[in-house]
Coordinates of C-alpha atoms in Angstrom, one line a residue:
M1 CA 160.1 56.0 58.1
V2 CA 160.2 58.4 61.1
I3 CA 157.8 57.1 63.8
L4 CA 156.5 59.1 66.8
F5 CA 155.7 57.1 69.9
D6 CA 152.8 58.6 71.7
H7 CA 152.7 58.8 75.5
G8 CA 151.4 55.3 76.2
T9 CA 153.4 53.4 73.6
P10 CA 155.7 50.8 75.1
R11 CA 159.3 51.7 74.4
G12 CA 160.4 48.1 73.9
I13 CA 158.6 48.1 70.5
A14 CA 161.3 50.3 69.0
R15 CA 163.7 47.3 69.0
S16 CA 161.4 45.5 66.4
L17 CA 161.2 48.5 64.1
Q18 CA 164.6 48.0 62.5
G19 CA 165.3 50.5 59.6
H20 CA 163.0 53.1 61.1
T21 CA 163.7 56.1 63.2
V22 CA 161.7 56.2 66.4
K23 CA 161.3 59.3 68.6
E24 CA 159.1 59.8 71.6
A25 CA 156.6 62.6 72.1
K26 CA 158.1 63.4 75.5
A27 CA 161.6 63.8 74.0
Q28 CA 160.1 66.2 71.4
G29 CA 158.6 68.3 74.2
W30 CA 155.1 67.3 73.1
D31 CA 154.0 65.4 76.1
T32 CA 151.3 67.9 77.0
L33 CA 149.8 68.3 73.5
S34 CA 146.3 67.1 72.8
N35 CA 145.7 64.6 70.0
G36 CA 144.9 67.2 67.3
E37 CA 147.9 69.3 68.3
L38 CA 150.1 66.3 68.5
L39 CA 149.1 65.1 65.0
K40 CA 149.6 68.6 63.6
A41 CA 153.1 69.0 65.2
A42 CA 154.1 65.5 64.0
E43 CA 153.1 66.4 60.4
E44 CA 154.9 69.7 60.5
A45 CA 158.0 68.1 61.9
G46 CA 158.1 65.5 59.1
F47 CA 157.0 62.4 61.0
D48 CA 155.5 59.6 58.8
L49 CA 153.6 57.8 61.5
P50 CA 152.5 58.1 65.1
L51 CA 152.2 54.8 67.0
T52 CA 149.7 55.3 69.7
T53 CA 147.5 53.5 72.2
D54 CA 144.7 56.0 72.0
T55 CA 141.9 53.9 70.6
N56 CA 139.6 56.9 70.6
L57 CA 141.7 58.9 68.2
P58 CA 139.7 58.0 65.0
Y59 CA 136.5 59.1 66.8
Q60 CA 138.0 62.3 68.2
Q61 CA 139.9 63.6 65.2
N62 CA 139.2 64.0 61.5
L63 CA 141.9 61.9 60.0
E64 CA 140.9 62.5 56.4
G65 CA 143.5 64.3 54.3
R66 CA 146.3 63.7 56.8
K67 CA 149.9 63.3 55.5
L68 CA 150.5 60.8 58.3
A69 CA 149.8 57.1 58.5
I70 CA 148.5 56.2 62.0
V71 CA 148.9 52.8 63.8
I72 CA 146.9 52.3 67.0
L73 CA 147.6 49.5 69.5
S74 CA 144.5 48.3 71.3
K75 CA 146.4 47.7 74.5
N76 CA 149.7 49.1 76.0
R77 CA 150.7 46.6 78.6
W78 CA 154.1 45.2 77.6
S79 CA 153.3 41.6 78.6
L80 CA 150.3 41.7 76.1
V81 CA 152.2 43.7 73.4
R82 CA 155.3 41.6 73.3
P83 CA 153.7 38.4 71.8
V84 CA 152.3 40.4 68.9
M85 CA 155.4 42.3 67.9
Q86 CA 155.4 40.9 64.4
Q87 CA 151.8 42.1 63.8
I88 CA 152.9 45.6 65.0
T89 CA 155.9 45.6 62.7
D90 CA 153.8 44.4 59.8
A91 CA 151.2 47.2 60.4
V92 CA 153.9 49.8 60.6
N93 CA 155.6 48.6 57.4
A94 CA 152.3 48.5 55.5
A95 CA 151.1 51.9 56.8
K96 CA 150.1 54.4 54.1
P97 CA 149.6 58.2 54.5
G98 CA 146.0 59.1 55.4
I99 CA 145.2 55.5 56.6
C100 CA 144.6 54.6 60.2
S101 CA 145.0 50.9 61.2
V102 CA 144.5 49.2 64.5
V103 CA 146.5 46.3 65.9
K104 CA 144.1 44.3 68.1
I105 CA 146.1 42.9 71.0
P106 CA 144.3 40.1 72.7
P107 CA 143.9 40.0 76.5
R108 CA 145.6 37.1 78.3

């Protein structure tokens, strides 16, 4: 699976996504794209899944009919994300095109 890390996605997550290719939006030159433009660019470039921390995405974009699976992290602070790495990996591995899932990360 080819995964796009959005602007706020902690980079350390990539180490847990063995067997997947991870690229960052900034490295693609997409760091200034809005959500709709970013999703369109990711689809056109052949990405399978954006991993984002934008919890408003499902409310701002029509996700119906998308070729992408989308996984949203409810928080982006590494100290909160690190303890739920297995949940994030499971959500990525279970992701299906057109489906948006949220990994709820508890506060400390």
